[in-house]
Amino acid sequence: MYLYSLTLQQPTGILCAINGHFSGHPKIQEIAVARGKVLDLLRPDENGKLQTLLSVDVFGAIRSLAQFRLTGSHKDYIMVGSDSGRIIILEYNKEKNVFDKVHQETFGKSGCRRIVPGQYLAVDPKGRAVMIGAVEKQKLVYVLNRDTAARLTISSPLEAHKSHTITYSICGVDCGFDNPIFAAIELDYSEADQDPTGQATNEAQKQLTFYELDLGLNHVSRKWSTQVDNGANMLVTVPGGGDGPSGVLVCAENYIIYKNQGHQDLRAVIPRRLDLPNERGVLVVSAVMHKQKSMFFFLMQTEYGDIFKVTLELDKNHKDHVTELKIKYFDTIPVTASMCVLKFGFLFAASEFGNHALYQFQAIGEEPDVESSSATLREIGDGFQPVFFQPRGLKNLVRVDQLESLMPVMDMKVMNLFEEETPQIFALCGRGPRSSLRILRPGLAISEMAVSQLPGVPSAVWTVKKNVNDEFDAYIVVSFANATLVLSIGETVEEVSDSGFLDTTPSLAVSLIGDDSLMQVHPSGIRHIREDGRINEWRTPGKKTIVKVGSNRLQVVIAVSGGELIYFEVDMTGQLLEVEKHEMPGDVACLDIAPVPEGRQRSRFLAVGSYDNTIRILSLDPDDCMQILSVQSVSSTPESLLFLEVKASIGGEDGADHPASLFLNAGLSTGVLFRTVVDMVTGQLSDSRSRFLGLRAPKLFSVAVRGRRAMLCLSSRPWLGYIHQGHFLLTPLSYETLEFAASFASDQCAEGVVAVAGDALRVFTIERLGETFNETATALRYTPRKFVLHPKRKNLVIIESDQGAFTAEVRETAKKELLDSTRMIEDANGNIEMENGGDENEDKDDSFSDEQYGYPKAESDKWVSCIRVLDPRTATTTCLLELQDNEAAFGVCTINFHDKEYGTLLAVGTAKSLQFYPKRSFEAGYIHIYRFVDEGRSLELLHKTQVEGVPLALCQFQGRLLAGIGSVLRLYDLGKRRLLRKCENKLFPNTIVSINTYRDRIYVGDIQESFHYCKYRRDENQLYIFADDVYPRWLTASHHVDFDTMAGADKFGNLYFVRLPQDVSDEIEEDPTGGKIKWEQGKLNGAPNKVEEIVQFHVGDVITSLQKASLIPGGGECIIYATVMGSLGALLPFTSRDDVDFFSHLEMHLRQEHPPLCGRDHMAFRSAYFPVKDVIDGDLCEQFPTLPLDLQRKIADELDRTPAEILKKLEEVRNKII
């Protein structure tokens, strides 16, 4: 079995983010974000919406990013620390829209290792050196400079190693143009290693160490070291040179400390929330410095999401002497992995979990608020007096945009619950109060601007400008069965009657013709409306009527009944003149004229579709007018034609070089879109592709998307064909069926589409391009764990549980008390702020959302959990059961027992008072049995059964319940008061985490020992393990593929398939007495037979869920997976050996000619734990269109193909998946 692996949705979580002028434009800042193995470049547009400029898969783990610029230059470089054992410096090339690798220096082994640098990056603020550090021992310093051609140069590495030392954080110290200094928080464990009593471990002390790079002597020395709190976790650079006092801020548990050599320490308490238990400290998790000409400040976010503004007060006489450190409450936003402050007043917050956001600064926290300072620090007992505050609504920030993020996907299923053309993907995402159930549909998101009812059912709609140079459209023209309605576009859209259009007849086409006149084609003629209001009419000869029209700005072709074509051109004076007539052999089904190329007077090509299933290309040149240039036969009648011109581009925004080309698209009556390339010189057709779009013949329209022409195809659902980052993508729009559409531009909506459906006129815009899925989210209460579908009622049952939080009732009462107390305080203050005191209370209730603030923290042994029944069609929760007395739900399944008394029941596995630290312990495990009442909308407890372990896996098996309880697999039947044990097997090695069944086989997944195949003998009532895996695998997801095959994923990011050899499988099925299974001796304490690994692939991200499904109607089944970072991928089995050969050769050539960006070897990455086996990496193959043209040709020659054929193969295999 050979598989083609393709990522459908790139990871959406962000591990680290930096901002800088990567494109070199002083007015524009970009944000570079690392999403696991993908590096993205984002930029906020003028409306404050984040757009993705570039996304590159680097086939390696990105661990750290730093932005860096040489002194005096305007362009920032990106430094990448990854698992490749190399330091990488990238430059963004905005002409070609690619990252260029400037330097790649190898210093160690690949992989994320303890002593190989790559975990930490620190840059000298003046851009002279960079330090790259490991978690332990090694730190390397590279000196950066320019050569005579102003190119960036890099020195040999200078070592700053210290053995037996753990590093927690490093940063550059700003000391102007003195020797560069780097600071690090370190812990020496050499004594703790030698001391068996544990005394030295308790006395170990963290140090803050300054390393100086002597540029004259070219070596690194330890300059200064001082003790620092053992809770210190992060360093932040303080501006120096002429801008500030230099030194560093040390963020430690509960404190922020300013330290510098030769300066006394300044310590201030981080304010803490009133409701925080005393056992919990406060740590800073992300920090950002913002520097302006005259001032600088820091924003620091704690692990609870509160942002504080930190400022330093300087001595008036000694500018490098700090007198006071102040920490002031700023705002609360969800916890971030990193924050970036952009120059234009934006804050980009890359959330740890859940959606990322872009905020705009309303203020920078100048108003009075809760503040702690080093001047007011008071010692009490063994610590310092804490300062308390209460979170409030956003005051300094306002959210302007958000990026959807699925991270982490906890569970996922692919189902078609809504009876749509394609199945939906249901994913449980997020953590705590920010968790959600997201329904993903393949397609682009639409935002609807307006819907208005029309006085009848329209048949067509057009938009026209009054002049070729106008930016916006002037009229919307709607055609009905016997009339035409003209709407003028201004501040509002209203009907007009003085436009010159004939409104008593239906229209066939309306367009701008020449530079400034309008044309309306109706069944009995052509009406030409000049700018000054003169109207020329051309009437059809005899009783013939016009049936089809094709036109561009300077040419018109009409087909009259009987198959005659009449061709008109616009002359120099703007008159429309008849040029040529031509008889076609039969009636014309559709027409289109190619757009006029720039600098030409006319377009050369006319396409005519006939009812004899052909498309002819005719010439419109005066020399060979109406001559047939080429004929293409198609599988059924063409109903709609569209020429789409793709402008030549050298890189540019879409990141690919391709010459100008002309595509002819045809919508066939069978619902197929047929696409072919027209030779710009000869008019010959080549490289044709077809794709099934829906059950109706697609109608094709040209629309503008991001300033380029794109194609809108209206079949049983709308599709958009556009070019994105070098790929031509044909993606469905998540919208209802439309009849007719036109491009729309007004001052409110620059790039919209106006369409008719039913009796309504709709205006909409297309959201972010390049997305594979669009999503609708339903908020959940706690971290979702698993969900199941009620098979008959189609409701979802979700179990959610969280550690260290209070139950809903406790939270509500606490919130009430708090609001009352704040009101009391306000009243006691004599309503000082009377003028806005009134609205403040009203704001407080709304803005106090848990999603923003997180839940109040409880002791770590407290659990909250609930079982939710959700109707996905209305997204409403029909039942929500909170579990009582510290129980938490971990396993769930629906089950039909033998006796049909209750129908479908729900089994939920729970644990009471579960704790993981210092060692795993719990008070009791339970299996709850619920019955569905009120037509499956709510639950009622039948009984609960105490068990001796945590039931993580539950499954129905032959009318009974199989439960994995710790290391025991047990079969239960339903009793009146509790579940009754029927049979068990205690021979599993660790903990059972998954159970799949098929016929009488049971496939059990162990938490660290992969799969065990079991068989249940009904006559003996025994469970036997007859096969297991030879590799230890820490299972995170499993799925049953067929009778002998299981797909699994482990916690190191590998995906694998195991299969029982055919002969063994037959032997077990043919063993009538069961004697062989029973008495056969296991090998090495394992089962007698072993399964074989048939597929192995390193995804590079922990997979949490696997599912077998087909995402397109009539498509092949593939395995869909979802990961912790929020990405979705698919594995498609190949059906022919030729495809396997072709793609494996393409992959091999790409590995050689186009190695990954961050220096990791592609083959080594995909084989990080086990050698990759029988999987072709589609993500690498899909980088083919982004290569330079000469490289594309070189690889294509090696494969005996043309680049176009390779692109066609890539598109075909992608269309089989989605």
PDB file of C-alpha atoms in Angstrom, residues 400-592:
ATOM      1  CA  VAL A 400      -9.798  44.815  15.066  1.00  0.00           C
ATOM      2  CA  ASP A 401      -9.237  41.374  13.544  1.00  0.00           C
ATOM      3  CA  GLN A 402      -8.773  37.760  14.462  1.00  0.00           C
ATOM      4  CA  LEU A 403      -7.140  34.761  12.821  1.00  0.00           C
ATOM      5  CA  GLU A 404      -9.038  31.522  13.292  1.00  0.00           C
ATOM      6  CA  SER A 405      -7.029  28.858  15.069  1.00  0.00           C
ATOM      7  CA  LEU A 406      -8.043  25.261  15.664  1.00  0.00           C
ATOM      8  CA  MET A 407      -5.159  24.609  18.044  1.00  0.00           C
ATOM      9  CA  PRO A 408      -5.425  22.174  19.741  1.00  0.00           C
ATOM     10  CA  VAL A 409      -7.780  19.765  17.973  1.00  0.00           C
ATOM     11  CA  MET A 410      -8.808  17.349  20.749  1.00  0.00           C
ATOM     12  CA  ASP A 411     -11.084  15.118  18.685  1.00  0.00           C
ATOM     13  CA  MET A 412     -12.407  15.138  15.129  1.00  0.00           C
ATOM     14  CA  LYS A 413     -14.984  13.284  13.051  1.00  0.00           C
ATOM     15  CA  VAL A 414     -15.959  13.585   9.396  1.00  0.00           C
ATOM     16  CA  MET A 415     -19.732  13.234   8.888  1.00  0.00           C
ATOM     17  CA  ASN A 416     -22.411  14.532   6.581  1.00  0.00           C
ATOM     18  CA  LEU A 417     -25.026  15.549   9.135  1.00  0.00           C
ATOM     19  CA  PHE A 418     -26.473  18.382   7.061  1.00  0.00           C
ATOM     20  CA  GLU A 419     -27.126  16.348   3.882  1.00  0.00           C
ATOM     21  CA  GLU A 420     -24.863  18.641   1.875  1.00  0.00           C
ATOM     22  CA  GLU A 421     -22.836  17.747  -1.207  1.00  0.00           C
ATOM     23  CA  THR A 422     -19.658  17.267   0.795  1.00  0.00           C
ATOM     24  CA  PRO A 423     -19.265  15.984   4.346  1.00  0.00           C
ATOM     25  CA  GLN A 424     -18.450  18.362   7.192  1.00  0.00           C
ATOM     26  CA  ILE A 425     -15.540  18.015   9.582  1.00  0.00           C
ATOM     27  CA  PHE A 426     -16.552  18.362  13.238  1.00  0.00           C
ATOM     28  CA  ALA A 427     -13.594  19.246  15.450  1.00  0.00           C
ATOM     29  CA  LEU A 428     -13.336  19.835  19.191  1.00  0.00           C
ATOM     30  CA  CYS A 429     -10.823  22.634  19.633  1.00  0.00           C
ATOM     31  CA  GLY A 430      -9.292  24.853  22.235  1.00  0.00           C
ATOM     32  CA  ARG A 431      -8.819  24.725  25.970  1.00  0.00           C
ATOM     33  CA  GLY A 432     -10.747  25.866  29.020  1.00  0.00           C
ATOM     34  CA  PRO A 433     -13.199  28.730  28.481  1.00  0.00           C
ATOM     35  CA  ARG A 434     -11.910  29.347  24.919  1.00  0.00           C
ATOM     36  CA  SER A 435     -12.814  25.870  23.694  1.00  0.00           C
ATOM     37  CA  SER A 436     -15.272  25.326  20.881  1.00  0.00           C
ATOM     38  CA  LEU A 437     -16.873  22.839  18.554  1.00  0.00           C
ATOM     39  CA  ARG A 438     -15.981  23.900  15.016  1.00  0.00           C
ATOM     40  CA  ILE A 439     -17.757  22.721  11.910  1.00  0.00           C
ATOM     41  CA  LEU A 440     -15.405  22.927   8.943  1.00  0.00           C
ATOM     42  CA  ARG A 441     -16.648  22.891   5.383  1.00  0.00           C
ATOM     43  CA  PRO A 442     -14.360  22.818   2.371  1.00  0.00           C
ATOM     44  CA  GLY A 443     -14.589  26.245   0.775  1.00  0.00           C
ATOM     45  CA  LEU A 444     -13.950  29.956   1.103  1.00  0.00           C
ATOM     46  CA  ALA A 445     -15.812  32.086   3.610  1.00  0.00           C
ATOM     47  CA  ILE A 446     -18.214  34.722   2.315  1.00  0.00           C
ATOM     48  CA  SER A 447     -19.255  37.906   4.027  1.00  0.00           C
ATOM     49  CA  GLU A 448     -22.666  39.061   2.876  1.00  0.00           C
ATOM     50  CA  MET A 449     -22.966  42.828   2.487  1.00  0.00           C
ATOM     51  CA  ALA A 450     -26.600  43.182   1.421  1.00  0.00           C
ATOM     52  CA  VAL A 451     -29.659  41.200   0.378  1.00  0.00           C
ATOM     53  CA  SER A 452     -32.652  42.909  -1.209  1.00  0.00           C
ATOM     54  CA  GLN A 453     -35.895  41.466  -2.559  1.00  0.00           C
ATOM     55  CA  LEU A 454     -36.780  42.137  -6.204  1.00  0.00           C
ATOM     56  CA  PRO A 455     -40.275  42.505  -7.713  1.00  0.00           C
ATOM     57  CA  GLY A 456     -40.033  39.182  -9.590  1.00  0.00           C
ATOM     58  CA  VAL A 457     -37.675  36.356 -10.349  1.00  0.00           C
ATOM     59  CA  PRO A 458     -34.651  37.782 -12.206  1.00  0.00           C
ATOM     60  CA  SER A 459     -32.811  35.847 -14.879  1.00  0.00           C
ATOM     61  CA  ALA A 460     -29.553  37.817 -15.046  1.00  0.00           C
ATOM     62  CA  VAL A 461     -27.609  40.716 -13.537  1.00  0.00           C
ATOM     63  CA  TRP A 462     -24.767  42.959 -14.804  1.00  0.00           C
ATOM     64  CA  THR A 463     -22.813  45.922 -13.493  1.00  0.00           C
ATOM     65  CA  VAL A 464     -21.483  48.677 -15.752  1.00  0.00           C
ATOM     66  CA  LYS A 465     -19.202  51.681 -15.381  1.00  0.00           C
ATOM     67  CA  LYS A 466     -19.944  54.913 -17.230  1.00  0.00           C
ATOM     68  CA  ASN A 467     -16.341  55.418 -18.283  1.00  0.00           C
ATOM     69  CA  VAL A 468     -13.429  53.051 -18.752  1.00  0.00           C
ATOM     70  CA  ASN A 469     -11.380  55.045 -16.211  1.00  0.00           C
ATOM     71  CA  ASP A 470     -14.038  55.041 -13.481  1.00  0.00           C
ATOM     72  CA  GLU A 471     -13.075  53.245 -10.313  1.00  0.00           C
ATOM     73  CA  PHE A 472     -16.610  52.256  -9.349  1.00  0.00           C
ATOM     74  CA  ASP A 473     -19.628  50.852 -11.150  1.00  0.00           C
ATOM     75  CA  ALA A 474     -22.478  53.214 -12.068  1.00  0.00           C
ATOM     76  CA  TYR A 475     -25.420  50.871 -12.673  1.00  0.00           C
ATOM     77  CA  ILE A 476     -26.657  47.435 -11.701  1.00  0.00           C
ATOM     78  CA  VAL A 477     -28.878  46.111 -14.501  1.00  0.00           C
ATOM     79  CA  VAL A 478     -31.242  43.244 -13.680  1.00  0.00           C
ATOM     80  CA  SER A 479     -33.073  41.354 -16.409  1.00  0.00           C
ATOM     81  CA  PHE A 480     -36.471  39.672 -15.883  1.00  0.00           C
ATOM     82  CA  ALA A 481     -38.525  37.453 -18.198  1.00  0.00           C
ATOM     83  CA  ASN A 482     -40.122  40.499 -19.892  1.00  0.00           C
ATOM     84  CA  ALA A 483     -38.452  43.624 -18.479  1.00  0.00           C
ATOM     85  CA  THR A 484     -35.154  45.150 -17.466  1.00  0.00           C
ATOM     86  CA  LEU A 485     -34.592  47.009 -14.188  1.00  0.00           C
ATOM     87  CA  VAL A 486     -31.802  49.603 -13.926  1.00  0.00           C
ATOM     88  CA  LEU A 487     -30.445  50.487 -10.488  1.00  0.00           C
ATOM     89  CA  SER A 488     -28.066  53.377  -9.977  1.00  0.00           C
ATOM     90  CA  ILE A 489     -25.248  52.951  -7.455  1.00  0.00           C
ATOM     91  CA  GLY A 490     -24.574  55.912  -5.202  1.00  0.00           C
ATOM     92  CA  GLU A 491     -24.840  56.364  -1.443  1.00  0.00           C
ATOM     93  CA  THR A 492     -27.775  53.974  -1.800  1.00  0.00           C
ATOM     94  CA  VAL A 493     -28.944  51.781  -4.664  1.00  0.00           C
ATOM     95  CA  GLU A 494     -32.149  53.037  -6.296  1.00  0.00           C
ATOM     96  CA  GLU A 495     -34.120  52.518  -9.495  1.00  0.00           C
ATOM     97  CA  VAL A 496     -33.606  55.037 -12.321  1.00  0.00           C
ATOM     98  CA  SER A 497     -35.457  55.470 -15.596  1.00  0.00           C
ATOM     99  CA  ASP A 498     -33.277  58.026 -17.446  1.00  0.00           C
ATOM    100  CA  SER A 499     -30.372  55.738 -18.153  1.00  0.00           C
ATOM    101  CA  GLY A 500     -31.207  55.191 -21.814  1.00  0.00           C
ATOM    102  CA  PHE A 501     -31.683  51.444 -21.392  1.00  0.00           C
ATOM    103  CA  LEU A 502     -34.796  49.891 -22.929  1.00  0.00           C
ATOM    104  CA  ASP A 503     -36.732  48.576 -19.918  1.00  0.00           C
ATOM    105  CA  THR A 504     -39.695  46.899 -21.628  1.00  0.00           C
ATOM    106  CA  THR A 505     -37.699  43.908 -22.853  1.00  0.00           C
ATOM    107  CA  PRO A 506     -35.435  41.352 -21.235  1.00  0.00           C
ATOM    108  CA  SER A 507     -31.687  41.906 -21.755  1.00  0.00           C
ATOM    109  CA  LEU A 508     -29.144  39.396 -23.021  1.00  0.00           C
ATOM    110  CA  ALA A 509     -26.041  41.452 -22.235  1.00  0.00           C
ATOM    111  CA  VAL A 510     -25.185  44.871 -20.849  1.00  0.00           C
ATOM    112  CA  SER A 511     -21.663  46.256 -20.958  1.00  0.00           C
ATOM    113  CA  LEU A 512     -19.404  49.268 -21.393  1.00  0.00           C
ATOM    114  CA  ILE A 513     -18.375  49.577 -25.028  1.00  0.00           C
ATOM    115  CA  GLY A 514     -15.608  51.834 -26.366  1.00  0.00           C
ATOM    116  CA  ASP A 515     -14.375  54.284 -23.763  1.00  0.00           C
ATOM    117  CA  ASP A 516     -17.543  55.864 -22.513  1.00  0.00           C
ATOM    118  CA  SER A 517     -20.708  54.429 -24.045  1.00  0.00           C
ATOM    119  CA  LEU A 518     -23.050  51.653 -22.934  1.00  0.00           C
ATOM    120  CA  MET A 519     -24.498  48.745 -24.870  1.00  0.00           C
ATOM    121  CA  GLN A 520     -27.624  46.734 -24.201  1.00  0.00           C
ATOM    122  CA  VAL A 521     -28.313  43.609 -26.258  1.00  0.00           C
ATOM    123  CA  HIS A 522     -31.946  42.445 -26.268  1.00  0.00           C
ATOM    124  CA  PRO A 523     -33.619  39.677 -28.338  1.00  0.00           C
ATOM    125  CA  SER A 524     -34.585  42.017 -31.171  1.00  0.00           C
ATOM    126  CA  GLY A 525     -31.467  44.154 -31.484  1.00  0.00           C
ATOM    127  CA  ILE A 526     -28.539  46.089 -30.049  1.00  0.00           C
ATOM    128  CA  ARG A 527     -29.001  49.464 -28.327  1.00  0.00           C
ATOM    129  CA  HIS A 528     -25.896  51.650 -28.246  1.00  0.00           C
ATOM    130  CA  ILE A 529     -26.124  54.547 -25.744  1.00  0.00           C
ATOM    131  CA  ARG A 530     -23.513  57.278 -26.326  1.00  0.00           C
ATOM    132  CA  GLU A 531     -22.113  59.418 -23.527  1.00  0.00           C
ATOM    133  CA  ASP A 532     -24.070  62.489 -24.629  1.00  0.00           C
ATOM    134  CA  GLY A 533     -27.337  60.558 -24.526  1.00  0.00           C
ATOM    135  CA  ARG A 534     -27.661  59.793 -28.272  1.00  0.00           C
ATOM    136  CA  ILE A 535     -29.073  56.299 -28.832  1.00  0.00           C
ATOM    137  CA  ASN A 536     -28.309  54.123 -31.872  1.00  0.00           C
ATOM    138  CA  GLU A 537     -30.381  50.993 -32.477  1.00  0.00           C
ATOM    139  CA  TRP A 538     -29.407  48.044 -34.683  1.00  0.00           C
ATOM    140  CA  ARG A 539     -32.317  45.739 -35.470  1.00  0.00           C
ATOM    141  CA  THR A 540     -32.123  42.066 -36.348  1.00  0.00           C
ATOM    142  CA  PRO A 541     -32.964  41.238 -39.967  1.00  0.00           C
ATOM    143  CA  GLY A 542     -36.402  39.677 -40.573  1.00  0.00           C
ATOM    144  CA  LYS A 543     -38.014  37.708 -37.797  1.00  0.00           C
ATOM    145  CA  LYS A 544     -34.764  36.384 -36.384  1.00  0.00           C
ATOM    146  CA  THR A 545     -33.953  36.964 -32.737  1.00  0.00           C
ATOM    147  CA  ILE A 546     -30.630  37.235 -30.955  1.00  0.00           C
ATOM    148  CA  VAL A 547     -29.980  34.162 -28.808  1.00  0.00           C
ATOM    149  CA  LYS A 548     -26.365  34.493 -27.557  1.00  0.00           C
ATOM    150  CA  VAL A 549     -23.898  37.354 -27.133  1.00  0.00           C
ATOM    151  CA  GLY A 550     -20.175  37.554 -26.559  1.00  0.00           C
ATOM    152  CA  SER A 551     -18.382  40.872 -26.116  1.00  0.00           C
ATOM    153  CA  ASN A 552     -15.368  42.674 -24.766  1.00  0.00           C
ATOM    154  CA  ARG A 553     -14.692  46.418 -24.640  1.00  0.00           C
ATOM    155  CA  LEU A 554     -14.173  46.854 -28.396  1.00  0.00           C
ATOM    156  CA  GLN A 555     -15.821  43.851 -30.079  1.00  0.00           C
ATOM    157  CA  VAL A 556     -19.271  42.264 -30.058  1.00  0.00           C
ATOM    158  CA  VAL A 557     -20.390  38.980 -31.603  1.00  0.00           C
ATOM    159  CA  ILE A 558     -24.051  38.001 -31.632  1.00  0.00           C
ATOM    160  CA  ALA A 559     -25.589  34.686 -32.637  1.00  0.00           C
ATOM    161  CA  VAL A 560     -29.061  34.908 -34.139  1.00  0.00           C
ATOM    162  CA  SER A 561     -31.485  31.998 -34.304  1.00  0.00           C
ATOM    163  CA  GLY A 562     -30.536  29.576 -37.061  1.00  0.00           C
ATOM    164  CA  GLY A 563     -26.830  29.667 -36.255  1.00  0.00           C
ATOM    165  CA  GLU A 564     -25.710  32.891 -37.981  1.00  0.00           C
ATOM    166  CA  LEU A 565     -22.904  34.870 -36.300  1.00  0.00           C
ATOM    167  CA  ILE A 566     -22.663  38.649 -36.809  1.00  0.00           C
ATOM    168  CA  TYR A 567     -19.465  40.441 -35.770  1.00  0.00           C
ATOM    169  CA  PHE A 568     -19.272  44.168 -34.816  1.00  0.00           C
ATOM    170  CA  GLU A 569     -16.304  46.384 -33.945  1.00  0.00           C
ATOM    171  CA  VAL A 570     -16.033  49.822 -32.357  1.00  0.00           C
ATOM    172  CA  ASP A 571     -14.318  52.247 -34.753  1.00  0.00           C
ATOM    173  CA  MET A 572     -12.164  55.254 -33.863  1.00  0.00           C
ATOM    174  CA  THR A 573     -15.165  57.565 -33.445  1.00  0.00           C
ATOM    175  CA  GLY A 574     -16.875  55.183 -31.025  1.00  0.00           C
ATOM    176  CA  GLN A 575     -19.441  53.928 -33.561  1.00  0.00           C
ATOM    177  CA  LEU A 576     -20.416  50.246 -33.553  1.00  0.00           C
ATOM    178  CA  LEU A 577     -19.951  48.881 -37.101  1.00  0.00           C
ATOM    179  CA  GLU A 578     -20.961  45.514 -38.570  1.00  0.00           C
ATOM    180  CA  VAL A 579     -17.846  43.784 -39.941  1.00  0.00           C
ATOM    181  CA  GLU A 580     -18.595  40.187 -40.921  1.00  0.00           C
ATOM    182  CA  LYS A 581     -21.259  37.498 -40.985  1.00  0.00           C
ATOM    183  CA  HIS A 582     -20.686  33.766 -40.706  1.00  0.00           C
ATOM    184  CA  GLU A 583     -23.032  30.783 -40.898  1.00  0.00           C
ATOM    185  CA  MET A 584     -22.462  28.060 -38.323  1.00  0.00           C
ATOM    186  CA  PRO A 585     -23.574  24.474 -39.095  1.00  0.00           C
ATOM    187  CA  GLY A 586     -26.185  24.552 -36.311  1.00  0.00           C
ATOM    188  CA  ASP A 587     -27.527  26.612 -33.434  1.00  0.00           C
ATOM    189  CA  VAL A 588     -24.967  28.225 -31.137  1.00  0.00           C
ATOM    190  CA  ALA A 589     -24.971  27.092 -27.509  1.00  0.00           C
ATOM    191  CA  CYS A 590     -22.600  29.729 -26.080  1.00  0.00           C
ATOM    192  CA  LEU A 591     -20.078  32.381 -27.077  1.00  0.00           C
ATOM    193  CA  ASP A 592     -17.178  34.296 -25.582  1.00  0.00           C
TER     194      ASP A 592
END
